[in-house]
Short mmCIF file of C-alpha atoms and ligand atoms in Angstrom, two decimals:
data_model
loop_
_atom_site.label_atom_id
_atom_site.label_comp_id
_atom_site.label_asym_id
_atom_site.label_seq_id
_atom_site.Cartn_x
_atom_site.Cartn_y
_atom_site.Cartn_z
CA UNK A 29 3.23 -10.11 -14.32
CA UNK A 30 5.35 -13.25 -14.43
CA UNK A 31 5.77 -14.76 -17.90
CA UNK A 32 6.58 -12.84 -21.09
CA UNK A 33 4.27 -11.34 -23.68
CA UNK A 34 4.28 -12.75 -27.18
CA UNK A 35 5.94 -10.29 -29.58
CA UNK A 36 2.71 -8.96 -30.98
CA UNK A 37 1.17 -9.16 -27.49
CA UNK A 38 3.68 -6.64 -26.18
CA UNK A 39 3.03 -4.14 -28.98
CA UNK A 40 -0.71 -4.54 -28.61
CA UNK A 41 -0.60 -4.15 -24.85
CA UNK A 42 1.51 -1.00 -24.98
CA UNK A 43 -0.48 0.43 -27.88
CA UNK A 44 -3.65 -0.46 -25.96
CA UNK A 45 -2.32 1.42 -22.97
CA UNK A 46 -1.29 4.45 -25.02
CA UNK A 47 -4.38 4.75 -27.19
CA UNK A 48 -7.35 5.66 -25.09
CA UNK A 49 -9.38 8.58 -23.88
CA UNK A 50 -6.22 10.66 -23.92
CA UNK A 51 -6.48 10.73 -27.72
CA UNK A 52 -10.23 10.92 -27.98
CA UNK A 53 -11.13 13.14 -25.06
CA UNK A 54 -8.11 14.99 -23.68
CA UNK A 55 -6.42 15.77 -26.99
CA UNK A 56 -9.30 17.61 -28.71
CA UNK A 57 -10.31 19.33 -25.45
CA UNK A 58 -6.82 20.67 -24.78
CA UNK A 59 -6.25 21.64 -28.40
CA UNK A 60 -9.53 23.58 -28.26
CA UNK A 61 -8.62 25.31 -25.01
CA UNK A 62 -5.09 26.20 -26.06
CA UNK A 63 -5.73 27.80 -29.39
CA UNK A 64 -5.21 24.90 -31.82
CA UNK A 65 -2.27 24.53 -34.18
CA UNK A 66 0.66 25.94 -32.17
CA UNK A 67 -0.36 23.65 -29.33
CA UNK A 68 -0.48 20.67 -31.71
CA UNK A 69 3.01 21.51 -32.93
CA UNK A 70 4.31 21.78 -29.37
CA UNK A 71 2.71 18.46 -28.53
CA UNK A 72 4.39 16.80 -31.52
CA UNK A 73 7.81 18.28 -30.72
CA UNK A 74 7.55 17.30 -27.04
CA UNK A 75 6.34 13.81 -27.95
CA UNK A 76 9.34 13.14 -30.17
CA UNK A 77 12.00 15.15 -28.34
CA UNK A 78 11.09 14.35 -24.72
CA UNK A 79 8.42 11.67 -24.35
CA UNK A 80 9.95 9.25 -26.87
CA UNK A 81 13.35 9.62 -25.19
CA UNK A 82 11.90 8.94 -21.74
CA UNK A 83 9.78 6.10 -23.09
CA UNK A 84 12.97 4.23 -24.05
CA UNK A 85 14.44 4.95 -20.61
CA UNK A 86 11.43 3.45 -18.85
CA UNK A 87 11.48 0.51 -21.23
CA UNK A 88 15.13 -0.11 -20.32
CA UNK A 89 14.36 -0.11 -16.59
CA UNK A 90 11.59 -2.66 -17.11
CA UNK A 91 13.44 -4.89 -19.54
CA UNK A 92 16.74 -4.97 -17.65
CA UNK A 93 15.21 -5.54 -14.21
CA UNK A 94 12.15 -7.60 -15.21
CA UNK A 95 10.48 -6.16 -12.10
CA UNK A 96 7.79 -3.73 -11.02
CA UNK A 97 8.83 -0.04 -10.80
CA UNK A 98 9.89 0.01 -7.13
CA UNK A 99 11.86 -3.23 -7.29
CA UNK A 100 13.11 -2.32 -10.76
CA UNK A 101 14.83 0.86 -9.54
CA UNK A 102 16.10 -1.02 -6.52
CA UNK A 103 17.59 -3.85 -8.57
CA UNK A 104 19.32 -1.62 -11.09
CA UNK A 105 20.68 1.08 -8.77
CA UNK A 106 24.36 0.31 -8.09
CA UNK A 107 24.22 2.23 -4.78
CA UNK A 108 21.53 4.01 -2.72
CA UNK A 109 19.09 1.25 -3.62
CA UNK A 110 16.50 2.24 -1.03
CA UNK A 111 16.44 5.88 -2.06
CA UNK A 112 16.11 5.06 -5.73
CA UNK A 113 13.35 2.57 -5.08
CA UNK A 114 11.23 5.53 -3.91
CA UNK A 115 11.16 6.76 -7.53
CA UNK A 116 9.06 3.69 -8.32
CA UNK A 117 6.26 4.99 -6.14
CA UNK A 118 5.35 7.46 -8.86
CA UNK A 119 3.28 4.46 -10.00
CA UNK A 120 0.69 5.59 -7.44
CA UNK A 121 -0.05 8.42 -9.88
CA UNK A 122 -1.64 5.77 -12.11
CA UNK A 123 -4.03 4.84 -9.29
CA UNK A 124 -5.17 8.48 -9.11
CA UNK A 125 -5.60 8.51 -12.89
CA UNK A 126 -7.60 5.31 -13.10
CA UNK A 127 -10.06 6.70 -10.55
CA UNK A 128 -11.22 9.62 -12.70
CA UNK A 129 -10.43 7.90 -16.00
CA UNK A 130 -12.88 5.07 -15.29
CA UNK A 131 -15.53 7.70 -14.65
CA UNK A 132 -14.90 9.24 -18.08
CA UNK A 133 -15.23 5.77 -19.63
CA UNK A 134 -18.49 5.63 -17.66
CA UNK A 135 -19.68 8.79 -19.48
CA UNK A 136 -18.84 7.06 -22.77
CA UNK A 137 -20.99 4.10 -21.66
CA UNK A 138 -23.86 6.48 -21.04
CA UNK A 139 -23.36 7.99 -24.51
CA UNK A 140 -23.32 4.57 -26.08
CA UNK A 141 -26.67 4.03 -24.41
CA UNK A 142 -27.93 7.41 -25.69
CA UNK A 143 -26.86 6.42 -29.24
CA UNK A 144 -28.30 2.93 -29.08
CA UNK A 145 -31.66 4.25 -27.85
CA UNK A 146 -31.79 7.13 -30.32
CA UNK A 147 -31.50 9.75 -27.62
CA UNK A 148 -28.97 12.17 -29.06
CA UNK A 149 -29.55 15.89 -29.46
CA UNK A 150 -29.71 17.55 -32.89
CA UNK A 151 -28.20 20.92 -31.96
CA UNK A 152 -25.01 21.85 -30.16
CA UNK A 153 -26.92 23.76 -27.47
CA UNK A 154 -29.09 20.75 -26.72
CA UNK A 155 -26.07 18.43 -26.68
CA UNK A 156 -24.30 20.76 -24.31
CA UNK A 157 -27.29 20.72 -21.98
CA UNK A 158 -27.42 16.93 -22.13
CA UNK A 159 -23.77 16.67 -21.13
CA UNK A 160 -23.92 19.24 -18.33
CA UNK A 161 -27.03 17.56 -17.03
CA UNK A 162 -25.19 14.23 -16.82
CA UNK A 163 -22.36 15.78 -14.82
CA UNK A 164 -24.31 18.15 -12.62
CA UNK A 165 -27.48 16.25 -11.87
CA UNK A 166 -27.31 12.60 -12.79
CA UNK A 167 -25.61 10.81 -9.91
CA UNK A 168 -27.30 7.50 -10.59
CA UNK A 169 -26.18 7.12 -14.22
CA UNK A 170 -22.62 8.10 -13.39
CA UNK A 171 -22.56 5.77 -10.41
CA UNK A 172 -23.90 2.81 -12.40
CA UNK A 173 -21.67 3.39 -15.44
CA UNK A 174 -18.57 3.97 -13.32
CA UNK A 175 -19.27 0.86 -11.22
CA UNK A 176 -19.76 -1.22 -14.36
CA UNK A 177 -16.42 -0.12 -15.83
CA UNK A 178 -14.74 -0.58 -12.47
CA UNK A 179 -15.94 -4.19 -12.31
CA UNK A 180 -14.93 -5.00 -15.89
CA UNK A 181 -11.46 -3.47 -15.51
CA UNK A 182 -10.71 -5.30 -12.26
CA UNK A 183 -12.12 -8.51 -13.64
CA UNK A 184 -9.77 -8.40 -16.65
CA UNK A 185 -6.76 -7.57 -14.45
CA UNK A 186 -7.67 -10.43 -12.11
CA UNK A 187 -7.48 -12.82 -15.06
CA UNK A 188 -3.93 -11.66 -15.79
CA UNK A 189 -3.12 -8.87 -18.16
CA UNK A 190 -1.63 -10.96 -20.93
CA UNK A 191 -4.55 -13.20 -21.80
CA UNK A 192 -7.19 -10.57 -21.32
CA UNK A 193 -5.56 -7.80 -23.24
CA UNK A 194 -4.20 -9.64 -26.19
CA UNK A 195 -7.58 -10.86 -27.31
CA UNK A 196 -9.33 -7.57 -26.67
CA UNK A 197 -6.81 -5.49 -28.58
CA UNK A 198 -6.66 -7.59 -31.71
CA UNK A 199 -10.25 -6.52 -32.41
CA UNK A 200 -10.47 -3.19 -30.74
CA UNK A 201 -7.67 -1.28 -32.46
CA UNK A 202 -8.62 -2.02 -36.08
CA UNK A 203 -12.31 -1.35 -35.36
CA UNK A 204 -11.57 2.02 -33.84
CA UNK A 205 -9.29 2.88 -36.72
CA UNK A 206 -11.83 1.92 -39.40
CA UNK A 207 -14.57 3.89 -37.67
CA UNK A 208 -12.33 6.93 -37.47
CA UNK A 209 -11.57 6.69 -41.18
CA UNK A 210 -15.29 6.45 -42.00
CA UNK A 211 -16.01 9.47 -39.85
CA UNK A 212 -13.12 11.35 -41.37
CA UNK A 213 -14.57 10.77 -44.85
CA UNK A 214 -17.88 12.07 -43.68
CA UNK A 215 -16.13 15.10 -42.17
CA UNK A 216 -14.39 15.68 -45.52
CA UNK A 217 -17.75 16.12 -47.20
CA UNK A 218 -18.38 19.17 -44.99
CA UNK A 219 -15.92 21.33 -46.88
CA UNK A 220 -16.28 24.51 -44.85
CA UNK A 221 -15.98 22.96 -41.44
CA UNK A 222 -13.23 20.65 -42.61
CA UNK A 223 -11.05 23.39 -44.03
CA UNK A 224 -11.52 25.49 -40.90
CA UNK A 225 -10.57 22.47 -38.81
CA UNK A 226 -7.46 21.92 -40.95
CA UNK A 227 -6.46 25.52 -40.49
CA UNK A 228 -7.20 25.43 -36.77
CA UNK A 229 -5.06 22.31 -36.30
CA UNK A 230 -2.20 22.88 -38.70
CA UNK A 231 -1.53 26.57 -39.33
CA UNK A 232 0.42 27.65 -36.26
CA UNK A 233 -0.44 30.82 -34.39
CA UNK A 234 2.03 31.23 -31.56
CA UNK A 235 0.26 34.17 -29.98
CA UNK A 236 -1.98 31.67 -28.17
CA UNK A 237 0.90 29.90 -26.41
CA UNK A 238 1.63 30.60 -22.74
CA UNK A 239 3.74 28.93 -20.06
CA UNK A 240 0.72 26.99 -18.88
CA UNK A 241 -0.13 25.74 -22.34
CA UNK A 242 3.41 24.44 -22.80
CA UNK A 243 3.01 22.45 -19.58
CA UNK A 244 -0.38 21.24 -20.81
CA UNK A 245 1.29 19.99 -24.02
CA UNK A 246 4.02 18.22 -22.07
CA UNK A 247 1.53 16.66 -19.67
CA UNK A 248 -0.55 15.51 -22.64
CA UNK A 249 2.50 13.95 -24.33
CA UNK A 250 3.25 12.02 -21.10
CA UNK A 251 -0.36 11.07 -20.49
CA UNK A 252 -0.87 9.94 -24.03
CA UNK A 253 2.15 7.63 -23.92
CA UNK A 254 1.39 6.41 -20.38
CA UNK A 255 4.71 7.73 -19.06
CA UNK A 256 5.97 8.58 -15.60
CA UNK A 257 3.67 6.31 -13.61
CA UNK A 258 5.26 2.90 -14.01
CA UNK A 259 3.14 1.47 -16.80
CA UNK A 260 5.84 1.26 -19.44
CA UNK A 261 8.32 -0.09 -16.88
CA UNK A 262 5.86 -2.79 -15.86
CA UNK A 263 4.88 -3.85 -19.38
CA UNK A 264 8.52 -3.86 -20.48
CA UNK A 265 9.36 -6.24 -17.64
CA UNK A 266 7.56 -8.83 -19.80
CA UNK A 267 9.08 -7.70 -23.10
CA UNK A 268 10.13 -10.85 -24.95
CA UNK A 269 13.77 -11.16 -25.97
CA UNK A 270 14.84 -10.36 -29.51
CA UNK A 271 12.00 -7.93 -30.08
CA UNK A 272 12.89 -4.84 -32.06
CA UNK A 273 11.51 -2.50 -29.45
CA UNK A 274 12.71 0.62 -31.27
CA UNK A 275 10.50 -0.06 -34.29
CA UNK A 276 7.67 -1.12 -31.97
CA UNK A 277 7.96 2.08 -29.95
CA UNK A 278 8.03 4.25 -33.06
CA UNK A 279 4.98 2.48 -34.45
CA UNK A 280 3.10 2.91 -31.21
CA UNK A 281 3.95 6.60 -31.07
CA UNK A 282 2.89 7.05 -34.69
CA UNK A 283 -0.45 5.31 -34.20
CA UNK A 284 -1.02 7.33 -31.06
CA UNK A 285 -0.39 10.65 -32.81
CA UNK A 286 -2.43 9.63 -35.83
CA UNK A 287 -5.49 8.67 -33.79
CA UNK A 288 -5.31 11.96 -31.86
CA UNK A 289 -5.07 14.01 -35.06
CA UNK A 290 -7.92 12.10 -36.73
CA UNK A 291 -10.10 12.63 -33.68
CA UNK A 292 -9.17 16.31 -33.65
CA UNK A 293 -10.03 16.76 -37.34
CA UNK A 294 -13.40 15.07 -36.95
CA UNK A 295 -14.37 16.87 -33.75
CA UNK A 296 -13.36 20.33 -34.98
CA UNK A 297 -14.94 19.91 -38.41
CA UNK A 298 -18.32 19.61 -36.73
CA UNK A 299 -17.58 22.24 -34.12
CA UNK A 300 -16.90 24.74 -36.93
CA UNK A 301 -19.56 23.39 -39.24
CA UNK A 302 -22.22 23.93 -36.58
CA UNK A 303 -20.78 27.32 -35.65
CA UNK A 304 -19.53 26.62 -32.12
CA UNK A 305 -16.53 27.94 -30.24
CA UNK A 306 -13.78 25.26 -29.86
CA UNK A 307 -12.67 26.77 -26.61
CA UNK A 308 -15.98 26.78 -24.82
CA UNK A 309 -17.24 23.25 -24.53
CA UNK A 310 -14.52 22.13 -22.07
CA UNK A 311 -14.36 18.46 -21.13
CA UNK A 312 -17.62 17.80 -22.94
CA UNK A 313 -16.23 18.84 -26.33
CA UNK A 314 -16.16 15.40 -27.91
CA UNK A 315 -19.49 14.35 -26.48
CA UNK A 316 -21.13 17.55 -27.64
CA UNK A 317 -19.61 17.73 -31.11
CA UNK A 318 -19.81 14.06 -32.02
CA UNK A 319 -23.28 13.38 -30.69
CA UNK A 320 -24.66 16.26 -32.72
CA UNK A 321 -23.03 14.71 -35.76
CA UNK A 322 -24.46 11.26 -35.03
CA UNK A 323 -27.94 12.67 -34.38
CA UNK A 324 -27.93 14.51 -37.72
CA UNK A 325 -27.21 11.27 -39.55
CA UNK A 326 -30.37 9.59 -38.29
CA UNK A 327 -30.46 5.82 -37.96
CA UNK A 328 -27.03 5.37 -39.60
CA UNK A 329 -25.64 7.87 -37.12
CA UNK A 330 -27.08 6.03 -34.18
CA UNK A 331 -25.48 2.79 -35.28
CA UNK A 332 -22.19 4.53 -36.08
CA UNK A 333 -22.37 6.33 -32.73
CA UNK A 334 -23.02 3.23 -30.68
CA UNK A 335 -20.19 1.33 -32.40
CA UNK A 336 -17.84 4.28 -32.06
CA UNK A 337 -18.53 4.73 -28.36
CA UNK A 338 -18.19 0.97 -27.84
CA UNK A 339 -14.73 0.96 -29.40
CA UNK A 340 -13.80 3.96 -27.24
CA UNK A 341 -14.91 2.00 -24.20
CA UNK A 342 -12.56 -0.81 -25.20
CA UNK A 343 -9.74 1.63 -25.86
CA UNK A 344 -10.33 3.14 -22.44
CA UNK A 345 -10.47 -0.23 -20.69
CA UNK A 346 -7.13 -1.41 -22.09
CA UNK A 347 -5.60 1.85 -20.83
CA UNK A 348 -7.25 1.57 -17.40
CA UNK A 349 -5.93 -1.98 -17.02
CA UNK A 350 -2.39 -0.75 -17.61
CA UNK A 351 -2.76 1.79 -14.80
CA UNK A 352 -3.56 -0.86 -12.21
CA UNK A 353 -1.02 -3.48 -13.15
CA UNK A 354 2.15 -1.70 -11.86
CA UNK A 355 0.88 -1.35 -8.29
CA UNK A 356 -0.64 -4.84 -8.33
CA UNK A 357 2.64 -6.30 -9.61
CA UNK A 358 4.50 -4.46 -6.84
CA UNK A 359 2.20 -5.71 -4.09
CA UNK A 360 2.43 -9.26 -5.38
CA UNK A 361 6.25 -9.13 -5.65
CA UNK A 362 6.99 -7.35 -2.42
CA UNK A 363 4.41 -8.64 0.05
CA UNK A 364 3.78 -11.99 -1.64
CA UNK A 365 0.11 -11.07 -1.77
CA UNK A 366 -2.21 -13.08 -3.94
CA UNK A 367 -3.35 -11.25 -7.08
CA UNK A 368 -6.86 -11.31 -5.68
CA UNK A 369 -5.94 -9.61 -2.41
CA UNK A 370 -3.77 -7.04 -4.14
CA UNK A 371 -6.68 -6.17 -6.40
CA UNK A 372 -9.15 -5.95 -3.53
CA UNK A 373 -6.90 -3.44 -1.83
CA UNK A 374 -6.35 -1.36 -4.97
CA UNK A 375 -10.01 -1.70 -5.92
CA UNK A 376 -11.10 -0.24 -2.60
CA UNK A 377 -8.95 2.85 -3.10
CA UNK A 378 -10.05 3.34 -6.72
CA UNK A 379 -13.73 2.86 -5.91
CA UNK A 380 -13.66 5.44 -3.14
CA UNK A 381 -11.69 7.98 -5.18
CA UNK A 382 -13.91 7.42 -8.23
CA UNK A 383 -17.10 8.02 -6.27
CA UNK A 384 -15.61 11.17 -4.76
CA UNK A 385 -14.98 12.33 -8.34
CA UNK A 386 -18.65 11.81 -9.20
CA UNK A 387 -19.75 13.73 -6.11
CA UNK A 388 -17.35 16.54 -6.85
CA UNK A 389 -19.02 17.57 -10.11
CA UNK A 390 -22.65 17.21 -9.00
CA UNK A 391 -24.35 20.54 -8.40
CA UNK A 392 -25.74 19.51 -5.00
CA UNK A 393 -22.60 18.05 -3.47
CA UNK A 394 -19.97 19.90 -5.49
CA UNK A 395 -16.89 20.14 -3.31
CA UNK A 396 -13.85 22.02 -4.36
CA UNK A 397 -10.25 22.13 -3.24
CA UNK A 398 -8.47 25.39 -4.09
CA UNK A 399 -11.27 26.18 -6.51
CA UNK A 400 -10.95 22.86 -8.35
CA UNK A 401 -13.30 19.89 -8.25
CA UNK A 402 -11.85 16.70 -6.75
CA UNK A 403 -11.91 15.25 -10.28
CA UNK A 404 -9.71 18.10 -11.54
CA UNK A 405 -7.42 17.85 -8.50
CA UNK A 406 -6.65 14.19 -9.29
CA UNK A 407 -6.12 15.06 -12.95
CA UNK A 408 -3.87 17.98 -12.01
CA UNK A 409 -1.69 16.19 -9.44
CA UNK A 410 -1.19 13.12 -11.60
CA UNK A 411 -0.71 14.90 -14.92
CA UNK A 412 1.20 18.03 -14.01
CA UNK A 413 3.21 16.86 -11.00
CA UNK A 414 3.59 13.08 -10.75
CA UNK A 415 4.02 12.25 -14.46
CA UNK A 416 6.70 14.89 -15.16
CA UNK A 417 8.45 13.90 -11.91
CA UNK A 418 8.35 10.20 -12.82
CA UNK A 419 9.71 11.06 -16.26
CA UNK A 420 12.61 13.15 -14.95
CA UNK A 421 13.54 10.49 -12.40
CA UNK A 422 13.59 7.79 -15.09
CA UNK A 423 15.74 10.01 -17.33
CA UNK A 424 18.23 10.85 -14.59
CA UNK A 425 18.37 7.28 -13.36
CA UNK A 426 18.98 5.73 -16.77
CA UNK A 427 21.18 8.61 -17.97
CA UNK A 428 23.42 9.02 -14.92
CA UNK A 429 22.97 6.17 -12.45
CA UNK A 430 22.58 2.99 -14.43
CA UNK A 431 25.55 1.41 -16.12
CA UNK A 432 25.93 2.59 -19.70
CA UNK A 433 27.32 -0.75 -20.79
CA UNK A 434 24.07 -2.58 -19.98
CA UNK A 435 22.15 -0.07 -22.09
CA UNK A 436 24.54 -0.41 -24.99
CA UNK A 437 24.09 -4.17 -24.97
CA UNK A 438 20.32 -3.80 -24.84
CA UNK A 439 20.12 -1.24 -27.65
CA UNK A 440 22.91 -2.45 -29.91
CA UNK A 441 20.93 -4.94 -32.02
CA UNK A 442 18.24 -2.37 -32.87
CA UNK A 443 19.94 1.01 -32.91
CA UNK A 444 22.97 2.39 -34.75
CA UNK A 445 25.81 3.76 -32.64
CA UNK A 446 25.06 7.33 -33.71
CA UNK A 447 21.38 7.03 -32.86
CA UNK A 448 22.31 5.64 -29.45
CA UNK A 449 24.62 8.60 -28.77
CA UNK A 450 21.93 11.09 -29.77
CA UNK A 451 19.34 9.34 -27.60
CA UNK A 452 21.73 9.17 -24.63
CA UNK A 453 22.54 12.86 -24.95
CA UNK A 454 18.86 13.82 -25.13
CA UNK A 455 18.16 11.57 -22.17
CA UNK A 456 20.83 13.07 -19.95
CA UNK A 457 20.49 16.72 -20.84
CA UNK A 458 17.67 17.77 -23.12
CA UNK A 459 14.73 15.78 -21.73
CA UNK A 460 15.20 16.46 -17.98
CA UNK A 461 16.07 20.12 -18.57
CA UNK A 462 13.10 20.62 -20.86
CA UNK A 463 10.76 19.11 -18.27
CA UNK A 464 12.22 21.18 -15.42
CA UNK A 465 12.11 24.44 -17.39
CA UNK A 466 8.56 23.81 -18.58
CA UNK A 467 7.28 22.97 -15.08
CA UNK A 468 9.03 25.95 -13.43
CA UNK A 469 7.92 28.30 -16.18
CA UNK A 470 4.29 27.25 -15.74
CA UNK A 471 4.30 27.65 -11.97
CA UNK A 472 6.20 30.90 -11.65
N1 PFF B 12 -2.34 6.77 -22.45
C1 PFF B 12 -3.71 6.69 -22.00
C2 PFF B 12 -4.58 7.53 -22.88
O1 PFF B 12 -4.07 8.32 -23.67
O2 PFF B 12 -5.78 7.43 -22.76
C3 PFF B 12 -3.83 7.10 -20.56
C4 PFF B 12 -2.87 6.47 -19.61
C5 PFF B 12 -2.68 5.09 -19.60
C6 PFF B 12 -2.18 7.23 -18.72
C7 PFF B 12 -1.80 4.50 -18.69
C8 PFF B 12 -1.31 6.67 -17.81
C9 PFF B 12 -1.13 5.30 -17.80
F1 PFF B 12 -0.31 4.77 -16.96
#
């Protein structure tokens, strides 16, 4: 990425990467499918105890090497440089993610269009039909919306991440936040649904937790903070000096959790208020619940809906950009490719994979691998295999391979000695072990 971010630019870029459809789409869906509160609690514990710890490890690799993931590992490894550089290739996981992620942003585009043209359904059943119809039968809309997002995302990356993102995020984040607060107030006025949603999200019931749901919570914590696929390493390579990155990281994590919880409260209030089952709607949960809400509000709802979906599109785009940059940065550094050529190559892969995702959910072409659609396969491999692997490798590398002295110098201005010791201990022992146990437990 070359030059450095401005201080606020770095925070905005990382927050822009973290906040996205993970909060608005994955979080409520997974909470619904995994029984609510106990899953939320697990997610919070894993975010602070594992993801936060690994986040700082990835940040250290980026900041100390000022390189892309592959060259970053290579530069910092005292020995076995070639072997360690392989760990950087977990960044390819982000290319898998951006392929299906851009399609989901495409669905949001379609819903913005539905809102703007007053085409939302009044009942949950109708909304559910509308969503299934988009996925099963409407190739053209998905193709157009996906292609549009694809072009925008690659256009912004081609202009250089720093300029593009900084301007976008300054507006996008506050708008999304204000809209969420407005919607939360409206949710509050539906006392029954709201109190059921509160209970569903915050009164833990551990009977619903299984090995697979623990892995889901871990994968969500990684996904939500953009970990394990090179994004944080790459953005931290441009972290300006003398930035208190501990406070920045904590703020980003807090905002990220807050937005997820607000989304969850809003979505579930209306799911309960309209008498639906939180577990049934699947990936369409937010589209189904929120559109019904917007439709019930009439003209105000349509305006609110269109603005809300627009800000989600922006949130998604800033995340998608951060998935492409690591691989682009690597190609530019290693093969001296021009940014344009690197992006043409990556674009080709993403465009093909994305279109395969569309085809894989259509009822006429539906193709499955081991019973999963191609869309779900990409989601599964990236989220449950590559991200945890990338996280463990970063933890082991920073905890056992890199020189401790360099870390102490990096952290000293912003972290007390005790805090450093606790972090270092978690990094070496707790985080990798937790990830390994969770993954093995889910697969056994
Ligand atoms: N953190 C993003 C979200 O929650 O929507 C998704 C994401 C961004 C995942 C960047 C991975 C990544 F590298």
